[in-house]
mmCIF file of C-alpha atoms in Angstrom:
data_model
loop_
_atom_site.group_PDB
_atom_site.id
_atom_site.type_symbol
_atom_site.label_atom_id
_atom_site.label_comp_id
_atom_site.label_asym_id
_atom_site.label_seq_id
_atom_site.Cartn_x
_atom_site.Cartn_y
_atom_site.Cartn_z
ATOM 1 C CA UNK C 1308 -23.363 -32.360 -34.226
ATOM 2 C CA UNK C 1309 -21.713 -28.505 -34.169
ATOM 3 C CA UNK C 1310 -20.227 -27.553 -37.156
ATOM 4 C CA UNK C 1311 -16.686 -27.965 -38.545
ATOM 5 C CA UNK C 1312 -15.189 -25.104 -40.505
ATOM 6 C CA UNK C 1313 -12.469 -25.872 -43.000
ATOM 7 C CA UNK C 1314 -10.245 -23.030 -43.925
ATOM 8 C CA UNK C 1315 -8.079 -24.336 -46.933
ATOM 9 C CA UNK C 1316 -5.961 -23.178 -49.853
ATOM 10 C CA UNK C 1317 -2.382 -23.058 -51.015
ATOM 11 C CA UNK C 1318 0.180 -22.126 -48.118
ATOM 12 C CA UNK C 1319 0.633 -18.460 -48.148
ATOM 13 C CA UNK C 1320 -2.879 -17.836 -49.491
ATOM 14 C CA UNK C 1321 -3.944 -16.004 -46.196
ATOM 15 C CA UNK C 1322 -5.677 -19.027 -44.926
ATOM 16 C CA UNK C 1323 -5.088 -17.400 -41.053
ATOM 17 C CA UNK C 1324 -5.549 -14.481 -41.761
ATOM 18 C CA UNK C 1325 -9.355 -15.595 -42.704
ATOM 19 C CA UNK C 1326 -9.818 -18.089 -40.056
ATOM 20 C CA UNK C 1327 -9.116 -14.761 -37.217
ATOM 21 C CA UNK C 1328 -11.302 -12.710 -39.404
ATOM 22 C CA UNK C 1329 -14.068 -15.571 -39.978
ATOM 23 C CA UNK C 1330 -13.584 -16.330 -36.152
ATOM 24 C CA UNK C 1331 -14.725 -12.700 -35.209
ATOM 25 C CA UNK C 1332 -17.734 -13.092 -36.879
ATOM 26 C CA UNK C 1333 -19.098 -16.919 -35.807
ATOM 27 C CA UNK C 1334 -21.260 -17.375 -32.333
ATOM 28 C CA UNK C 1335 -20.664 -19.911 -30.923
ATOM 29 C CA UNK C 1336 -16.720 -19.257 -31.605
ATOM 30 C CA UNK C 1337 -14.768 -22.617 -32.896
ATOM 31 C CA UNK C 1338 -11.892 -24.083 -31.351
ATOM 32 C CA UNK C 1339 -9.097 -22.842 -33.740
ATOM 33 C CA UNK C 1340 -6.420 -26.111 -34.664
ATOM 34 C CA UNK C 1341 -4.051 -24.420 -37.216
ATOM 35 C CA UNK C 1342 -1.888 -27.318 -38.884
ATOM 36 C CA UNK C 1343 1.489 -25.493 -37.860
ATOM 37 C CA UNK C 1344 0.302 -24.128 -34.599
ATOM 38 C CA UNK C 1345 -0.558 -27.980 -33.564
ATOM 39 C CA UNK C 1346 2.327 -29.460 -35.649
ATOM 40 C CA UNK C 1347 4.495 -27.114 -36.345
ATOM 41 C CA UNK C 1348 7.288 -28.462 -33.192
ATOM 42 C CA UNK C 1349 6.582 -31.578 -34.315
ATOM 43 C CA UNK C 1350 6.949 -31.500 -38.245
ATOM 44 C CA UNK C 1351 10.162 -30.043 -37.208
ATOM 45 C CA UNK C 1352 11.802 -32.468 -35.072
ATOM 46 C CA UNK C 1353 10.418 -35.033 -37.239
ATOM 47 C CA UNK C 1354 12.645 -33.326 -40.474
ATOM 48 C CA UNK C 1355 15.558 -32.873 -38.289
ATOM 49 C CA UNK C 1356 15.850 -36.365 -36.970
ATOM 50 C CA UNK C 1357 14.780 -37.818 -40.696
ATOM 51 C CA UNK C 1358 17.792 -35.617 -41.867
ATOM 52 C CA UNK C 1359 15.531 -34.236 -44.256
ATOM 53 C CA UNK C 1360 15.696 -30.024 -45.070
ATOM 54 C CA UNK C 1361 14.454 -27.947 -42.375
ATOM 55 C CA UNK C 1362 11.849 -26.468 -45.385
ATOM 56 C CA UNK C 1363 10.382 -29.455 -46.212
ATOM 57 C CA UNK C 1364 6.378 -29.123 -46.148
ATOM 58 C CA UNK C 1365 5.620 -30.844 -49.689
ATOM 59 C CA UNK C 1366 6.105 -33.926 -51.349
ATOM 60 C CA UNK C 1367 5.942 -37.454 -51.787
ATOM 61 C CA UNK C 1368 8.696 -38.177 -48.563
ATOM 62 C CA UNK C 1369 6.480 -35.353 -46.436
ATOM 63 C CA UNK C 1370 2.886 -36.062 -47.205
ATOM 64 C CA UNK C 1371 3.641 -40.146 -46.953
ATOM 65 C CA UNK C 1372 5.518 -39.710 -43.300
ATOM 66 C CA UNK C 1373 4.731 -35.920 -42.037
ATOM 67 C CA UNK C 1374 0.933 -34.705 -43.512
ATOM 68 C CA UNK C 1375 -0.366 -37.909 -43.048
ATOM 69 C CA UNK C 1376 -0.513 -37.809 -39.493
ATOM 70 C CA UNK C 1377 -1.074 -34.207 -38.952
ATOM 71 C CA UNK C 1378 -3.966 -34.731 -41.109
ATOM 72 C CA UNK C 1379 -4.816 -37.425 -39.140
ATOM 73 C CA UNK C 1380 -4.565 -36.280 -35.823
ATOM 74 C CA UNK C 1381 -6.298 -32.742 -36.401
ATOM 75 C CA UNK C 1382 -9.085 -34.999 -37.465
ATOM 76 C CA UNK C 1383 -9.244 -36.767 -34.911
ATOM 77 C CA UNK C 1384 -9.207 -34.042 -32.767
ATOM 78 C CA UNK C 1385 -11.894 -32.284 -34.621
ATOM 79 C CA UNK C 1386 -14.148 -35.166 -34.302
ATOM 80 C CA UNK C 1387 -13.620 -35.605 -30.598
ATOM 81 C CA UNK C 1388 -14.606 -31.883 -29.846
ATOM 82 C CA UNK C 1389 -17.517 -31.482 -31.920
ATOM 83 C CA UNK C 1390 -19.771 -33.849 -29.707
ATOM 84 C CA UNK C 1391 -19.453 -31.892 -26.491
ATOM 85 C CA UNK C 1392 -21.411 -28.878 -28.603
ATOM 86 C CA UNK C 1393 -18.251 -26.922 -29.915
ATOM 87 C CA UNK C 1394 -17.934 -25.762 -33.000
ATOM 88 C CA UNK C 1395 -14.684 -26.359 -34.851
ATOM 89 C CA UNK C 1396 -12.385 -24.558 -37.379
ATOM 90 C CA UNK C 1397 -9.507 -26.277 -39.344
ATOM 91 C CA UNK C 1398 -6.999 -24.411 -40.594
ATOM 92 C CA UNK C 1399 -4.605 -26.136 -43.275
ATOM 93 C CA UNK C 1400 -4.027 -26.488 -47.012
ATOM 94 C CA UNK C 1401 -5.997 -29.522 -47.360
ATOM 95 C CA UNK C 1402 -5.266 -29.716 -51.203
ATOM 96 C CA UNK C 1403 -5.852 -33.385 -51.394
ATOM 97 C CA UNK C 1404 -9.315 -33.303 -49.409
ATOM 98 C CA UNK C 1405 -10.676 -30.159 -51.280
ATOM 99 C CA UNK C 1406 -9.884 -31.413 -55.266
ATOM 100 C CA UNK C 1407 -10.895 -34.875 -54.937
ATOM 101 C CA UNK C 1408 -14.496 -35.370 -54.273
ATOM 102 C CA UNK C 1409 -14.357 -38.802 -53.054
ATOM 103 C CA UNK C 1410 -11.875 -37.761 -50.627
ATOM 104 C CA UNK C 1411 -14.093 -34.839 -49.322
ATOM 105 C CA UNK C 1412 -16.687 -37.247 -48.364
ATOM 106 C CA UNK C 1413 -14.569 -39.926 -46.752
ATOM 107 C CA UNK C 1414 -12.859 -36.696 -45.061
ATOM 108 C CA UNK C 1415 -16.314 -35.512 -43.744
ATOM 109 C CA UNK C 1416 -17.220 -38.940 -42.677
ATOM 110 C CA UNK C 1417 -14.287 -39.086 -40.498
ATOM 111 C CA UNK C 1418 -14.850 -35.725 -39.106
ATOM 112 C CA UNK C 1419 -18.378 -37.512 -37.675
ATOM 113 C CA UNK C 1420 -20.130 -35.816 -40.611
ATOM 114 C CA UNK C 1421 -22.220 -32.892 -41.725
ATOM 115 C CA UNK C 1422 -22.407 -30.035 -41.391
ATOM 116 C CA UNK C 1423 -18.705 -29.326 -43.017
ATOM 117 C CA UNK C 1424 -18.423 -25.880 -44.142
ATOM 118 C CA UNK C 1425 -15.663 -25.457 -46.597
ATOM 119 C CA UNK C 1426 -14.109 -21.887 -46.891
ATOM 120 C CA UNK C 1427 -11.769 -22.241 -49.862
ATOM 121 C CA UNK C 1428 -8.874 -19.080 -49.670
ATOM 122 C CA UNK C 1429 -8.158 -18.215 -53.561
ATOM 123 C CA UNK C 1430 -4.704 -17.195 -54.280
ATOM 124 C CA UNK C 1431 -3.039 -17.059 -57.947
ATOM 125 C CA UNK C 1432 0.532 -18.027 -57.945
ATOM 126 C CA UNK C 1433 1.783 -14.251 -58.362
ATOM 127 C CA UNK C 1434 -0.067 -13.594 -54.530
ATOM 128 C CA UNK C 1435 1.486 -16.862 -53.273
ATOM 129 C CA UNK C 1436 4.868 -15.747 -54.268
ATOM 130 C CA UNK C 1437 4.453 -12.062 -52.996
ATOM 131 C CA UNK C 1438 3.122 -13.286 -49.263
ATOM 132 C CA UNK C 1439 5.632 -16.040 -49.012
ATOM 133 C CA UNK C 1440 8.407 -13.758 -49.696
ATOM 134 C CA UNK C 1441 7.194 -11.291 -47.198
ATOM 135 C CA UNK C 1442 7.231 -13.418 -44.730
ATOM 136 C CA UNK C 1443 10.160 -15.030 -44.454
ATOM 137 C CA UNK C 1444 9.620 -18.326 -42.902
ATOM 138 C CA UNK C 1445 12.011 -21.236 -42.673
ATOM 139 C CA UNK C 1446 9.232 -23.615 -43.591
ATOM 140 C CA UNK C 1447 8.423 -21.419 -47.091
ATOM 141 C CA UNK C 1448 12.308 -22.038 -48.510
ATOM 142 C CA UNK C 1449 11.387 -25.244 -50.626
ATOM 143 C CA UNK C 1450 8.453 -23.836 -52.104
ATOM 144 C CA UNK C 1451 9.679 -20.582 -53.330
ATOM 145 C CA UNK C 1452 13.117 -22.485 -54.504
ATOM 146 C CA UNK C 1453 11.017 -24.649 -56.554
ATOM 147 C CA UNK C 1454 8.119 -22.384 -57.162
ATOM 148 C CA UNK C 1455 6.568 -23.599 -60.082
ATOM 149 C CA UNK C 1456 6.393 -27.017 -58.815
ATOM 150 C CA UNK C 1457 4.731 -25.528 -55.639
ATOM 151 C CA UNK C 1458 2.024 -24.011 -57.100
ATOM 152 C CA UNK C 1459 0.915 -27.006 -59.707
ATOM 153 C CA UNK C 1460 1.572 -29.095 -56.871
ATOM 154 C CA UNK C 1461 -0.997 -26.686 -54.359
ATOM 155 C CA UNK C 1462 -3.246 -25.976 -57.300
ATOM 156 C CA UNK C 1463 -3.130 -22.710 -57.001
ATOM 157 C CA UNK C 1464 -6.294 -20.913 -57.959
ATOM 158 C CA UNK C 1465 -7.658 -24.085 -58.955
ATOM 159 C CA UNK C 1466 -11.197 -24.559 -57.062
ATOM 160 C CA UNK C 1467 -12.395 -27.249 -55.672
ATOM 161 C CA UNK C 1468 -14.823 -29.103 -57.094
ATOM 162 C CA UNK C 1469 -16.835 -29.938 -53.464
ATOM 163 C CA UNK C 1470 -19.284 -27.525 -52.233
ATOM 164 C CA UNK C 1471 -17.834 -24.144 -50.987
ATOM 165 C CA UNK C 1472 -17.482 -20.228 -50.049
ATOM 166 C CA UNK C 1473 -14.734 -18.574 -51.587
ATOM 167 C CA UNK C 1474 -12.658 -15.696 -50.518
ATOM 168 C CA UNK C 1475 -10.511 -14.407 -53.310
ATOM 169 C CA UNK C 1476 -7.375 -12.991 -51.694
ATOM 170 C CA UNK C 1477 -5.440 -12.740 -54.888
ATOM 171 C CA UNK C 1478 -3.044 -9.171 -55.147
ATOM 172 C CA UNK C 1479 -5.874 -6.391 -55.484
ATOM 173 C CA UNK C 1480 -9.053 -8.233 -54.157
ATOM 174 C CA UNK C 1481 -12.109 -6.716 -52.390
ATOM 175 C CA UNK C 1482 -11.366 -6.401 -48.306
ATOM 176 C CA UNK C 1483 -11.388 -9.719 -47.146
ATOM 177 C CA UNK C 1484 -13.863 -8.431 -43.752
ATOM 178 C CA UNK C 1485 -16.475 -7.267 -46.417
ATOM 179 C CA UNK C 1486 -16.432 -10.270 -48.591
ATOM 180 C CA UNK C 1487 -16.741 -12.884 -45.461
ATOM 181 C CA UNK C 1488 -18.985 -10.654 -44.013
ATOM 182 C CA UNK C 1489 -20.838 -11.011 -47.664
ATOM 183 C CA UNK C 1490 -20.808 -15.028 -47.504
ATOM 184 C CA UNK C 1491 -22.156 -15.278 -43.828
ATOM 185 C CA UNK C 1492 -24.806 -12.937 -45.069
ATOM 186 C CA UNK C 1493 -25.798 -14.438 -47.792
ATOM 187 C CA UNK C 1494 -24.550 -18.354 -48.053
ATOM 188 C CA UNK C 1495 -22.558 -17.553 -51.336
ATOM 189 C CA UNK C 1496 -19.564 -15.899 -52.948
ATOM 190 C CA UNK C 1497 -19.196 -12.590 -53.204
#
């Protein structure tokens, strides 16, 4: 079975920004299925015709009738791919998945198994707040209006505790190229 690569941390940690970089450097390339480039039309027709705030992208309400089948479907999709030889790279927080080992392992299961490479994007609640203010996105107004909720709710900086690579992309952090280019190396974190 080809591989799956799961890029995952808080929103606003730089997760694509590490899934182009990582991207450069794998051969075979994966098929790329970011969470809000495959859902992102959808999560929003879904909030408008719920009558629920265009911002919404945490939460009991959202994870129980939005993230549940975006989770579900990119899965899906994943495991469907893999089979004909392609590699493939999820791009998402994945916050429940990555802190609950039980979860992990049902998760992989459902993916059609190892290997699952898990690329866990640090980020400490002062780098959330800095990128998600930059840029400026509809979908970021919730979690910057109730920021300290966000980030216990992301677990921010928090790592999981299933096997992983870690990129630290907190405010003043080594290059992100030389520390991926570091864990492809080598296996490990930088």
């Amino acid at each position: 079975m080809s591989d799956v690569w799961v890029v995952a941390g808080p929103p606003g940690a730089g997760k694509s920004t590490v899934a182009r970089l990582l991207l450069a450097r794998l051969d075979p390339v994966p098929a790329w299925l970011d969470k809000d480039t495959v859902y992102g039309g959808f999560v929003a027709a879904t909030l408008e015709r719920a009558g629920r705030p265009p911002g919404e992208r945490e939460g009991a309400w959202y994870d129980e009738h939005v993230k549940v089948h975006e989770y579900a479907g990119l899965t899906a999709t994943a495991r469907q791919i893999r089979p004909a030889g392609t590699p493939v790279l999820l791009d998402g927080p994945f916050t429940g998945q990555i802190h609950d080992p039980r979860r992990w392992a049902d998760w992989v299961a459902r993916l059609g198994g190892e290997p699952v490479r898990l690329v866990w994007v640090r980020a400490d609640a002062a780098a959330l707040r800095a990128r998600l203010s930059a840029r400026g996105s509809p979908r970021d107004g919730q979690k910057l209006a109730r920021f300290e909720e966000f980030v216990a709710a992301v677990r921010a900086d928090s790592a999981p505790p299933v096997p992983h690579l870690a990129v630290d992309n907190r405010l003043g952090a080594p290059p992100l190229e030389a520390q991926l280019d570091t864990l492809l190396r080598d296996g490990r974190t930088p």
